[in-house]
Amino acid sequence: MLTASGSPSAAALFAPDADVRVEEVRIVEGEVIHVALRCARHCASCPVCGHEASRVHSVYSRSLADLAWRGFPVRLAVRVRRFRCGHATCPRALFAERLDDLAGPYARRTTRLTRTLTRVGMALGGEAGARLLPILGASASPSTMLRLVRRSPPPTRPTPRVLGVDDWARRRGHTYGTVLVDLERRVPVELLPDREAATFAQWLREHPGVEVIARDRAEAYAQGARDGAPAAVQVADRWHLLKNVGELLERLLHAHRAALAEAALAEPAPASAPTPPARDSDPAASSSAPRANPSTLPTPEGVRRSPEPLTPARAVAAGRQAARQARYDQVKALRAQGLSHRAIGTRVGMTPATVRKYLAAPTCPTRAPRRTKVGTLTRVDAHLRARWQEGCEDALVLWREVQEIGFRGSLRTIQRHVERWRATGRRTDVLRATASSAPRPPSPRQVRWWLTLPAERLSEGQRCYVARLTEACAPIRAARQLAVTFGVVLRGGEANALGPWLEDATESGLTSFQDFAAGLRRDQASIEAAIREPWSNGQTEGQVNKLKMLKRQMYGRAGLPLLRQRMLATAA
């Protein structure tokens, strides 16, 4: 045990803000530093009446945990006096002197240690924070860490001039809240318990001074902004508007899948590489190559294609397609009778979104063929086939060759690949037209991006495909023109250009774009503001992402008060 006498300068080390004097410092077994303190004042103020008292009744010791010193935990033993209050009208006869600058009443740790634990809890949460504390020379349970976080006062921020608003899922699909963000300072200012218009309007009334409100197209936030801050300028989010147009285009492409396939089949076939011999006994061979439906391939002139056998899997698929066709016909018939989307869905057993999809499709939707994953051998398969046809059957030689063109797989991968070819014992000199040589049509999502991206960002094959598709399908050509023009309008900065676009969408004959244009007219002021103003909801979306991270960090079990404390404090 090492003992050192106290000095006035030692008090500045262990209690810099308190009027105390260090009496003794001891290091016990090289593990804990014990510090004996006493108050330096001769009198104390009564906490009830505020009068000074100097008559000491008794003395007791308070034990406080303090910040560690060079990794050693510190324990403070403070000598506290009880005083007699001599004021005649004071109901308190005895009181203990306060250590407000050192620790609060009944506290077992110093104020600065409590502040440190609270900051650790704000940043890491309960479990992770409790695991970190021993490294800092402190200790606390996860429950204590969260209790300190809940008790800490939330930071106060001025009312933002430019406010971003968006919803976030407390429990996805069930309960939602609202996050409010100061877009100028780029910090969250509040979490609301729901996404109702009345709640948002009430917050705006309690915080006057908001001049600009950036939001998505949710009607609840639009109504809340009109009720709570009628003078504020509402700005729709440009990204959500472009996303809505892209979804319209994608739904239209889903309805014209046949046109997508025809445009792919019309592509000039590239010179194909030699193929390995037939492997009818090994259907797993060349699994890395993409497959297409042989029935969609062009048949050589003068050759009749024999009908494919109806396997059990194809029989099941045909039955499902027949049932899908029956539901499609039923949906069309019910719509012709005047039923709403929701009523049709209830009767047929579909969601309203699926009903809208069926009604928008000119023919019965079909299930898209399963898309083959791109394996490690896909990019070198043509080279392997060509070398195999040339007579090179040495897997080691083939492996070394494909390594030079970027292959990163093992030798064993190449050996397994060519073993299937070697099992036939012969090579073919005539190329066979296989199903894998047929072009696979791109997905509607891929085509959606090809239609909206600038031509310089597309490859030559993609530009040719887009040209063939738009030339063959008038609805897709019109939808593409509307989508591209809408993007130009949003980025152009001229709000007057929105009106002509709305007229073009209304007269396009495309039902989805006509409905979209009608919705934009109802919120035209905020969309024109989005074209003029620089504000957007991008910062708000980033804060929602941060909120999700905090929520998942606590395994989704944190309530709104705890989430609010951590969200607002970590941005302070």
Tab-separated table of C-alpha atoms in Angstrom, residues 310-327:
chain	number	residue	atom	x	y	z
A	310	LEU	CA	-44.290	-32.598	-71.102
A	311	THR	CA	-42.200	-33.239	-68.030
A	312	PRO	CA	-43.801	-33.130	-64.549
A	313	ALA	CA	-42.270	-29.719	-63.895
A	314	ARG	CA	-43.617	-28.329	-67.170
A	315	ALA	CA	-47.019	-29.823	-66.442
A	316	VAL	CA	-47.110	-27.994	-63.095
A	317	ALA	CA	-46.003	-24.742	-64.756
A	318	ALA	CA	-48.686	-25.119	-67.444
A	319	GLY	CA	-51.345	-25.682	-64.793
A	320	ARG	CA	-50.281	-22.597	-62.879
A	321	GLN	CA	-50.316	-20.504	-66.037
A	322	ALA	CA	-53.838	-21.730	-66.827
A	323	ALA	CA	-54.980	-20.723	-63.342
A	324	ARG	CA	-53.277	-17.358	-63.781
A	325	GLN	CA	-55.081	-16.877	-67.086
A	326	ALA	CA	-58.422	-17.652	-65.432
A	327	ARG	CA	-57.774	-15.075	-62.695
